[in-house]
PDB file of C-alpha atoms and ligand atoms in Angstrom:
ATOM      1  CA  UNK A1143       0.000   0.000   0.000  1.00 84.00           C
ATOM      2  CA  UNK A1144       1.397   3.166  -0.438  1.00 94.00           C
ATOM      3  CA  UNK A1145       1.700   6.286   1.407  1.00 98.00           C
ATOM      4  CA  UNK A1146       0.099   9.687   1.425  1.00 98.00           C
ATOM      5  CA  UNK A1147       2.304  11.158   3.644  1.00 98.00           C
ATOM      6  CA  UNK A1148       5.976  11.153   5.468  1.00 98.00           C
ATOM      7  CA  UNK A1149       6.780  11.162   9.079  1.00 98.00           C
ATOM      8  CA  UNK A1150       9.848  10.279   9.300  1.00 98.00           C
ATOM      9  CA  UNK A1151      11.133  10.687  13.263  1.00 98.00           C
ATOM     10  CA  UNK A1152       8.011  10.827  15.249  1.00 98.00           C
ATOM     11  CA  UNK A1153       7.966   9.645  18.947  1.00 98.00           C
ATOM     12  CA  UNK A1154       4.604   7.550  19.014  1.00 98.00           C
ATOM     13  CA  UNK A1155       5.210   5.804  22.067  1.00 98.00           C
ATOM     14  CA  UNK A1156       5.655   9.310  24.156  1.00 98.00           C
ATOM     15  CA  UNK A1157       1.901   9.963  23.464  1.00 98.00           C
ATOM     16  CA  UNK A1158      -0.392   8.865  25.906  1.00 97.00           C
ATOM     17  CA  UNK A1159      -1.578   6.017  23.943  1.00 98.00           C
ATOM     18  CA  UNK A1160       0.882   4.378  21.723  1.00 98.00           C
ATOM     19  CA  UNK A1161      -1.805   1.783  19.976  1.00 98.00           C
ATOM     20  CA  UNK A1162      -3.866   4.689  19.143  1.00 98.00           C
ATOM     21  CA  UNK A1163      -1.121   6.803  17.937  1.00 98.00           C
ATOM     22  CA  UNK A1164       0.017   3.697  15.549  1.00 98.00           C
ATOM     23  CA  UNK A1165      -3.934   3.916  14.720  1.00 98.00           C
ATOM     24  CA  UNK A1166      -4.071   7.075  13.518  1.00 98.00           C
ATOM     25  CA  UNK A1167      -0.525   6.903  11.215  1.00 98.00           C
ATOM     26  CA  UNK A1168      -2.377   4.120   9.809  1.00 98.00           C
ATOM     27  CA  UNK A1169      -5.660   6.066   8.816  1.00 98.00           C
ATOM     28  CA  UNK A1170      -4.002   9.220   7.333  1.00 98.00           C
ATOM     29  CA  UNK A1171      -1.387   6.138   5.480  1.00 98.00           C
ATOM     30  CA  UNK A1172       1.517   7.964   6.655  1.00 98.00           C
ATOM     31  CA  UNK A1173       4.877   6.445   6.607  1.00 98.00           C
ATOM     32  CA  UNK A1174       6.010   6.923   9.889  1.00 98.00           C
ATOM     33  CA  UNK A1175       9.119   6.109  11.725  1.00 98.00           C
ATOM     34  CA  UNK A1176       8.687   5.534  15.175  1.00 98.00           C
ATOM     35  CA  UNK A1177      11.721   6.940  16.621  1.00 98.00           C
ATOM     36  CA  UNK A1178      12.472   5.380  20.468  1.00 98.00           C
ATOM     37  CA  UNK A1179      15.030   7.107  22.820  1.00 98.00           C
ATOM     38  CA  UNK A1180      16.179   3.986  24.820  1.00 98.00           C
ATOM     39  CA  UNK A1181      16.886   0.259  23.542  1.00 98.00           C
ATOM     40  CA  UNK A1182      14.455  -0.650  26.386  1.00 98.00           C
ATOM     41  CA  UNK A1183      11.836   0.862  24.322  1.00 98.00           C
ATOM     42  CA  UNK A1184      12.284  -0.701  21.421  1.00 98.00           C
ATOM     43  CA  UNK A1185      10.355  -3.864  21.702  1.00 98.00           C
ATOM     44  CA  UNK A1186       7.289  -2.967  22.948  1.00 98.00           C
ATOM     45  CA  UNK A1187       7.084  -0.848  20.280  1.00 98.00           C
ATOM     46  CA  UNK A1188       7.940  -3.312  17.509  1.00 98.00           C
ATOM     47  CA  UNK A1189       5.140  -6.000  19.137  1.00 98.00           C
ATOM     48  CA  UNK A1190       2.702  -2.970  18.779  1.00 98.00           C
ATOM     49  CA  UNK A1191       3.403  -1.966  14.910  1.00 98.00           C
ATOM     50  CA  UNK A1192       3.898  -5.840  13.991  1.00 97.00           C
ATOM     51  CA  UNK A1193       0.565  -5.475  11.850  1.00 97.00           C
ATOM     52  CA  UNK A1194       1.492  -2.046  11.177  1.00 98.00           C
ATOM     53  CA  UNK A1195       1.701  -1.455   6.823  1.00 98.00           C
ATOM     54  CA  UNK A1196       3.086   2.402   7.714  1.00 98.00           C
ATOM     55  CA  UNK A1197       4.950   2.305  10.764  1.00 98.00           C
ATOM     56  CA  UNK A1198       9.058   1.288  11.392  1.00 98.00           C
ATOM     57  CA  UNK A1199      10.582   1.217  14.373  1.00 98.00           C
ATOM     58  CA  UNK A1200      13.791   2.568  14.918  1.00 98.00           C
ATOM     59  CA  UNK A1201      15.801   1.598  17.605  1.00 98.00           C
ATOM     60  CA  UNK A1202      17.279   4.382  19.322  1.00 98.00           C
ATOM     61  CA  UNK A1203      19.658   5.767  22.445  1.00 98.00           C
ATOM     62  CA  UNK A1204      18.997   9.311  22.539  1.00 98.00           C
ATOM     63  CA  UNK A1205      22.387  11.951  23.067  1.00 98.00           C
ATOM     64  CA  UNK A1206      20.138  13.259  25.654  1.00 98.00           C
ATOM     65  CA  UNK A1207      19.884  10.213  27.933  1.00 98.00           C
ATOM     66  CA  UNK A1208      23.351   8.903  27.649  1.00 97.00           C
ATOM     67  CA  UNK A1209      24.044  10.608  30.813  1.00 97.00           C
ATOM     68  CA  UNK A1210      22.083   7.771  32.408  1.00 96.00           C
ATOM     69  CA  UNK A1211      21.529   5.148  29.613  1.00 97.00           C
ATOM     70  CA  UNK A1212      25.239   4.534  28.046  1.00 96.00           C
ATOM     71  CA  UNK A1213      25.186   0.966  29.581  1.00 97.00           C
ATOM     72  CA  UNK A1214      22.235   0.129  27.326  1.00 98.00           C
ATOM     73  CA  UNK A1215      24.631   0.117  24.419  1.00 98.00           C
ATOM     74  CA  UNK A1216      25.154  -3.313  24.977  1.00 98.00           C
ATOM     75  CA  UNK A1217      21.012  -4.065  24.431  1.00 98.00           C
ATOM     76  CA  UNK A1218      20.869  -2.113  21.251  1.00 98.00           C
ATOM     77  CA  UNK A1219      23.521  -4.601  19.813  1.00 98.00           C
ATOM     78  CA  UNK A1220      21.692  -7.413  20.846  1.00 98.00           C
ATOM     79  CA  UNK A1221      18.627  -5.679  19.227  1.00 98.00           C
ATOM     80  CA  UNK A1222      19.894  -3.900  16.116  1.00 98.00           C
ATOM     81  CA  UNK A1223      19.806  -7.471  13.995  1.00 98.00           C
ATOM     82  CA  UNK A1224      15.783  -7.333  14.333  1.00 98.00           C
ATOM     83  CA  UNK A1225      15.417  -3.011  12.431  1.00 98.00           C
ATOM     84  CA  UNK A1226      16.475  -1.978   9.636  1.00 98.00           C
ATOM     85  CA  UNK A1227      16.153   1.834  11.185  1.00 98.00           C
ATOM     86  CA  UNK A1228      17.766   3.346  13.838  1.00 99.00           C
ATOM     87  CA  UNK A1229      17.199   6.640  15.899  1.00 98.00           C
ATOM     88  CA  UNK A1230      16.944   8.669  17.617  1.00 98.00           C
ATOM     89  CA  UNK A1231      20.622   8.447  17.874  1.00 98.00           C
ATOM     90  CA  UNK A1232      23.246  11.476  17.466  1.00 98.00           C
ATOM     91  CA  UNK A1233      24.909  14.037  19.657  1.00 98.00           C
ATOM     92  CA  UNK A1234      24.029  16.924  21.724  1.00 98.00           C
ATOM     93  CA  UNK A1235      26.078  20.106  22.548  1.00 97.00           C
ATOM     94  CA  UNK A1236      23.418  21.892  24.146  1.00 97.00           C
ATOM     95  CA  UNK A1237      24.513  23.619  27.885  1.00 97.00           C
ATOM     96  CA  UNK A1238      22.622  21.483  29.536  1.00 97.00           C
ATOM     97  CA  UNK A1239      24.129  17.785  28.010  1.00 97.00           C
ATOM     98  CA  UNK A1240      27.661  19.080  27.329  1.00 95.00           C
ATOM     99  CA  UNK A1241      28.563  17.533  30.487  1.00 96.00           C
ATOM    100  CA  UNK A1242      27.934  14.259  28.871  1.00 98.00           C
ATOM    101  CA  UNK A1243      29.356  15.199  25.300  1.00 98.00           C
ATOM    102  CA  UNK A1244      32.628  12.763  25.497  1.00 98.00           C
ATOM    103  CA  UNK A1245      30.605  10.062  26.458  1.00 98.00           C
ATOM    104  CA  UNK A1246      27.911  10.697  23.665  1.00 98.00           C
ATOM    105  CA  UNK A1247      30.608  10.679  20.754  1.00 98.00           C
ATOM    106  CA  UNK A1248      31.787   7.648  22.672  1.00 98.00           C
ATOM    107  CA  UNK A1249      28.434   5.742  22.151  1.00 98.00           C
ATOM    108  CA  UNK A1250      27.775   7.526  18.848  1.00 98.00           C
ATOM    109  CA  UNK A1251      30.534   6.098  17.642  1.00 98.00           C
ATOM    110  CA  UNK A1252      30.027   2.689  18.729  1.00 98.00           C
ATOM    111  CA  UNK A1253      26.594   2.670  17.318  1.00 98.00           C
ATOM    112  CA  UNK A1254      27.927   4.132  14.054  1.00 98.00           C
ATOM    113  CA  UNK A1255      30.550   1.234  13.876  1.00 98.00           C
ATOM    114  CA  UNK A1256      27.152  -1.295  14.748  1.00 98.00           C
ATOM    115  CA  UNK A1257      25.687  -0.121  11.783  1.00 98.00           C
ATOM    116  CA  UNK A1258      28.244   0.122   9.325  1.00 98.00           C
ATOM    117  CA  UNK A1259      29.232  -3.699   9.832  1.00 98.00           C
ATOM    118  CA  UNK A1260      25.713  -4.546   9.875  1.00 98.00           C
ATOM    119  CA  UNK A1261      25.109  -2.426   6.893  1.00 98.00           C
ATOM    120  CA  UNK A1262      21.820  -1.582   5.113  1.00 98.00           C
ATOM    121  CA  UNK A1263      20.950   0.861   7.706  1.00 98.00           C
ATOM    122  CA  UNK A1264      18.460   3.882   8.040  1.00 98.00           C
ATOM    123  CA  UNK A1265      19.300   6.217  10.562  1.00 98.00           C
ATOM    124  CA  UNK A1266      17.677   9.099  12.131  1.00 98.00           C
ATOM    125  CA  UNK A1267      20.287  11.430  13.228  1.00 98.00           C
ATOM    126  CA  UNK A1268      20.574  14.242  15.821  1.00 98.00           C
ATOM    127  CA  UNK A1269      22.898  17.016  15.815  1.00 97.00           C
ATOM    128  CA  UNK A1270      22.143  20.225  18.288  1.00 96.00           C
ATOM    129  CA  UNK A1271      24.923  22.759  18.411  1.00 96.00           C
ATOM    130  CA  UNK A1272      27.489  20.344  17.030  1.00 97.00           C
ATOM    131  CA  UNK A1273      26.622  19.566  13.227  1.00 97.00           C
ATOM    132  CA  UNK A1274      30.309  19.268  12.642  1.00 98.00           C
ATOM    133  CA  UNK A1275      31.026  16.583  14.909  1.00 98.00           C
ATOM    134  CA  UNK A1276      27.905  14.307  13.769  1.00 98.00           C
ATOM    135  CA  UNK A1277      29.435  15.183   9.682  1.00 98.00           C
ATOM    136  CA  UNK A1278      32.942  14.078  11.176  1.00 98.00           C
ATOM    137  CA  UNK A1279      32.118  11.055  12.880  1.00 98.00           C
ATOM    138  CA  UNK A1280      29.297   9.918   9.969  1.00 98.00           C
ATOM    139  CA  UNK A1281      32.185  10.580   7.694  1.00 98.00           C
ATOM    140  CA  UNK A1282      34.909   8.224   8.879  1.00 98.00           C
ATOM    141  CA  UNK A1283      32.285   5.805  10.473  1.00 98.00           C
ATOM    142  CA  UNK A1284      29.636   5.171   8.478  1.00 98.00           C
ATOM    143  CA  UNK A1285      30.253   5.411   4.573  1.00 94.00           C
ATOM    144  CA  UNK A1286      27.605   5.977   2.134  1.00 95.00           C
ATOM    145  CA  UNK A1287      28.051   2.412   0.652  1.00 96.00           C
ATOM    146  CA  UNK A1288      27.493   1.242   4.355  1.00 98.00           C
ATOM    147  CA  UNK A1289      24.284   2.643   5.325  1.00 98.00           C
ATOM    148  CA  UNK A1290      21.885   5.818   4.770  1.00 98.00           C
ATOM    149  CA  UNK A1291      21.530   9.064   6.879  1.00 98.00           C
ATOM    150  CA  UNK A1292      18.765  10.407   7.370  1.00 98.00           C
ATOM    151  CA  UNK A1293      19.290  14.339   9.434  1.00 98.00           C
ATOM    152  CA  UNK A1294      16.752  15.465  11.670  1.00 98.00           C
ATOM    153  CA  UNK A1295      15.755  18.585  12.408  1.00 96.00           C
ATOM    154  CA  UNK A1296      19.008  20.054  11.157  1.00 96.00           C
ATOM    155  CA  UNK A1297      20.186  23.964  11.809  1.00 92.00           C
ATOM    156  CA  UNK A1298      23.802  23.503  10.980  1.00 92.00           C
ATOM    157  CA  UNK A1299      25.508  26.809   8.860  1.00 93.00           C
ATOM    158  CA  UNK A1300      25.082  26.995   4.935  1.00 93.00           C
ATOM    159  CA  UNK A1301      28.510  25.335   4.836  1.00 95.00           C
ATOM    160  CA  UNK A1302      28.111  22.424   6.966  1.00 97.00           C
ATOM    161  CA  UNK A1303      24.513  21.730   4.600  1.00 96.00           C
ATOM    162  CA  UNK A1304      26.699  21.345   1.516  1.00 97.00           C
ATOM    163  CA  UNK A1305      28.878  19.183   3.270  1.00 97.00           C
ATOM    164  CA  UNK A1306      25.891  16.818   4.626  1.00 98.00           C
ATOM    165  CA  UNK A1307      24.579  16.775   1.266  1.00 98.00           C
ATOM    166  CA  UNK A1308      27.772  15.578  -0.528  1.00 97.00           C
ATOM    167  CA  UNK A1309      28.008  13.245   2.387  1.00 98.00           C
ATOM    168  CA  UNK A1310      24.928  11.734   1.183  1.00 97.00           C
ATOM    169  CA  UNK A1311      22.384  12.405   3.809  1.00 98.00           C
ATOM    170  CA  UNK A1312      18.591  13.171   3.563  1.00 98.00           C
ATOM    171  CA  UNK A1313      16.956  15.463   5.753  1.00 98.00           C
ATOM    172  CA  UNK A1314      13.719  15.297   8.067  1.00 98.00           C
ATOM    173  CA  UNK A1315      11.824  18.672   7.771  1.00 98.00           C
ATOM    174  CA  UNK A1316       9.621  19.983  10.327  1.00 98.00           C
ATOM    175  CA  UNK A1317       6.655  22.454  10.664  1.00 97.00           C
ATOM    176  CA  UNK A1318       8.526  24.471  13.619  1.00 96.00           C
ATOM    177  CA  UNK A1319      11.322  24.490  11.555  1.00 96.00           C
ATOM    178  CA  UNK A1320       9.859  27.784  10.008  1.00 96.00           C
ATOM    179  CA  UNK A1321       9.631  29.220  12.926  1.00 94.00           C
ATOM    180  CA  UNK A1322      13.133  30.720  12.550  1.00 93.00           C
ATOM    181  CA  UNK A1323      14.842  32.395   9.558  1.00 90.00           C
ATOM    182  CA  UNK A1324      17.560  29.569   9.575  1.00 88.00           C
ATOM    183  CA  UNK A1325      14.691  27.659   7.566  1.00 92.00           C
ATOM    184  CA  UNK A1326      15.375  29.665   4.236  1.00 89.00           C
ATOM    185  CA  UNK A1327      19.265  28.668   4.553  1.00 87.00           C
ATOM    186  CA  UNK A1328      18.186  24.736   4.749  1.00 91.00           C
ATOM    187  CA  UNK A1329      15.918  24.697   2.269  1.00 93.00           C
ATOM    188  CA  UNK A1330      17.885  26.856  -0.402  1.00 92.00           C
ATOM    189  CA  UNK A1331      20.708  24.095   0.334  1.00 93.00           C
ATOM    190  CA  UNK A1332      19.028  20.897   0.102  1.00 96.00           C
ATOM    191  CA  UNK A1333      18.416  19.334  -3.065  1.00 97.00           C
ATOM    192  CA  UNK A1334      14.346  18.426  -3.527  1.00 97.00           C
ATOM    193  CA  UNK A1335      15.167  14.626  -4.040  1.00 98.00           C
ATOM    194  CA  UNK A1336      16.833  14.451  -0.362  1.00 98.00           C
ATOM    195  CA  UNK A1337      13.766  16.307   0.982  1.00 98.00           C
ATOM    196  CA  UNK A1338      11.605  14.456   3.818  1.00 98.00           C
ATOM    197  CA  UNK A1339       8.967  15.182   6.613  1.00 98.00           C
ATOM    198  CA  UNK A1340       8.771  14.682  10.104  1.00 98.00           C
ATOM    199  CA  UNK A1341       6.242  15.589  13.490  1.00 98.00           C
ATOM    200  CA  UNK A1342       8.870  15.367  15.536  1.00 98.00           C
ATOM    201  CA  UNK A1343       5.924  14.842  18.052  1.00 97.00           C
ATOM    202  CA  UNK A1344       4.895  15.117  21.020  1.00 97.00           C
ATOM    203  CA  UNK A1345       7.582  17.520  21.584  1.00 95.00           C
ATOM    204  CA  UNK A1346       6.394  19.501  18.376  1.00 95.00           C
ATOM    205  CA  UNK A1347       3.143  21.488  19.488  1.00 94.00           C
ATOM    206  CA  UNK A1348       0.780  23.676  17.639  1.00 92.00           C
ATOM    207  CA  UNK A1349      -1.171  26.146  19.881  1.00 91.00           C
ATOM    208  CA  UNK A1350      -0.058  24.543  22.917  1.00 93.00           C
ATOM    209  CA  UNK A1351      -0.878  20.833  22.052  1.00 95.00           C
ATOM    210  CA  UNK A1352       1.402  18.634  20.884  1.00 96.00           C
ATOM    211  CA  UNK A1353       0.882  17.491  16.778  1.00 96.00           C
ATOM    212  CA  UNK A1354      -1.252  14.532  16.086  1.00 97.00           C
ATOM    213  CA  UNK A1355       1.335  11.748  15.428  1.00 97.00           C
ATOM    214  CA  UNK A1356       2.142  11.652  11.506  1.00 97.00           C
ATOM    215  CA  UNK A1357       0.553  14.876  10.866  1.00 98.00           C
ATOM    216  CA  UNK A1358       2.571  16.595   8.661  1.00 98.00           C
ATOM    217  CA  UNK A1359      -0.053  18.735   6.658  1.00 98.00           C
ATOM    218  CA  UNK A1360       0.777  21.786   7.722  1.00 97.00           C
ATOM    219  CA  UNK A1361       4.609  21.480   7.001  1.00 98.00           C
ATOM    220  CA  UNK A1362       4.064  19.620   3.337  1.00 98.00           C
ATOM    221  CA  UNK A1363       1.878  22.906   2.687  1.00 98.00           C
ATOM    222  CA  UNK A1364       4.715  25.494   4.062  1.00 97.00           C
ATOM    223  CA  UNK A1365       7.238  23.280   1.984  1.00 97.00           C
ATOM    224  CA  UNK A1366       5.281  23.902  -0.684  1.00 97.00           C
ATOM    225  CA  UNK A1367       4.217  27.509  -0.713  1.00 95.00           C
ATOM    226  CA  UNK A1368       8.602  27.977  -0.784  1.00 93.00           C
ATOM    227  CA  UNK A1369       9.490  26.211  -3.443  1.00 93.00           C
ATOM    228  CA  UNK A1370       6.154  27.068  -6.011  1.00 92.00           C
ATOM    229  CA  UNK A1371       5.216  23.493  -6.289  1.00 97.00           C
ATOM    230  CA  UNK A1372       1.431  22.549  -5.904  1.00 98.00           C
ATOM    231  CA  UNK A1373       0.588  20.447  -2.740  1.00 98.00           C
ATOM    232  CA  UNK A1374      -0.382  17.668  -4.616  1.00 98.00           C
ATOM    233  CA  UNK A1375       3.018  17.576  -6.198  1.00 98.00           C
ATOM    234  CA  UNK A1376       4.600  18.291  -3.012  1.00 98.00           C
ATOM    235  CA  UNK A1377       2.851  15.070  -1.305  1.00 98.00           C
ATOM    236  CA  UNK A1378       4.528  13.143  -4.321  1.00 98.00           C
ATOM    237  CA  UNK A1379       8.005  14.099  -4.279  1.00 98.00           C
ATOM    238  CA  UNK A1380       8.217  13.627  -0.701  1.00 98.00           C
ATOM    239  CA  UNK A1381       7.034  10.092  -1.250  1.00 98.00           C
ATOM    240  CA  UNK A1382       9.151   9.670  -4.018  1.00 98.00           C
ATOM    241  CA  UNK A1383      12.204  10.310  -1.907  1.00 98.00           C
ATOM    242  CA  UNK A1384      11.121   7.947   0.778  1.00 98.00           C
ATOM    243  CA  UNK A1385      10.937   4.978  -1.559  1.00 98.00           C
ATOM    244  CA  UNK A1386      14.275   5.984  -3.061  1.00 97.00           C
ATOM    245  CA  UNK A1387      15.732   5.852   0.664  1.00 98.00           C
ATOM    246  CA  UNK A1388      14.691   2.658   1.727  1.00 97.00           C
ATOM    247  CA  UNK A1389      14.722   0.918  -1.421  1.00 91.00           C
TER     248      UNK A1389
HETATM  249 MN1   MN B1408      13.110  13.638  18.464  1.00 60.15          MN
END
């Protein structure tokens, strides 16, 4: 079946009611991937979207947690045979995780090296405050040939854009994202075939809720009043793209 719609790093099981949030991906026939922030998540999700024909589940550590999660490294190897996707995985050089920066390249890395012998990977990368040091370590760690990169919510500088794009990566666009001038830079830089969606929800709100999981309306019409195409043919490039990343 094929999708309407791309939501491609979404945390589903951070709404209230992860069946229900699965549910309503399903509905709208979004293409979802249900990003989880700790290996322990991971397989209750998976049991829930077994049935699923629009929702992945990515198995994740998020930079954020590492502080207090770096031990679960050793669970997402023993997991990472059963996804093809991983995230939310990346680093974090916000003030209040620097403290835990070392040890996030240290588990970055590791996963990095995970999926580049595994290979065939999809990951869902983040990168707060320290775009370079995700591009360095994706560079010597995980080659293009190895697996595919897929960067979230990015802000890096005009530079650092080229860079990711020569480097191969895709990027996951969101509707806050326009929110702050910075969005005119990204999307002048990234080429329309490396072009995806995401909800980023719950932690994406719109008037003081948090989105609807996989709703990505809003942002596929702002994508599309930039760049002059119609909605319509907005909806199908972004498809488009998704079946040329994971196929
Ligand atoms: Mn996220």
């Amino acid at each position: 079946m094929k999708p309407d719609f791309v939501d491609f790093h979404a945390h589903l099981d951070l709404y209230p009611d992860l069946e229900a949030a699965i549910r309503t991906c399903e509905i709208s026939k979004t293409a979802t991937l249900a990003v989880t922030t700790t290996p322990q998540a991971f397989a209750r999700n998976k049991e829930l979207a077994k049935d699923s024909a629009f929702v992945r589940v990515a198995l994740g550590l998020h930079p954020q947690l590492v502080a207090d999660r770096a031990s679960e490294i050793a669970l997402f190897e023993r997991l990472l045979p059963q996804t093809r996707y991983v995230g939310e995985v990346g680093l974090d050089a916000s003030p209040r995780f620097y403290g835990s920066f070392e040890m996030q390249k240290e588990v970055f890395g590791k996963i990095l090296d995970l999926c580049a012998d595994a290979g065939d990977k999809v990951l869902s990368i983040h990168s707060v405050r320290c775009a370079k040091h995700v591009l360095d370590m994706v560079e010597s760690r995980l080659p293009s040939e190895r697996g595919k990169v897929v960067l979230h919510w990015f802000t890096g500088s005009a530079s650092e854009l080229r860079r990711a794009v020569d480097l191969g990566c895709y990027f996951s666009i969101n509707e806050r994202m326009f929110g702050s001038p910075k969005v005119d830079v990204v999307l002048k830089a990234i080429p329309s075939d490396r072009l995806l969606t995401e909800t980023d929800g719950p932690f994406v709100e719109r008037d003081g809720l948090p989105i609807q999981p996989g709703d990505v309306v809003k942002v596929v019409e702002l994508l599309a009043a930039r760049s002059g195409r119609t909605y319509a043919e907005t909806q199908r490039l972004l498809t488009q793209n998704l079946m040329s990343l994971v196929t």
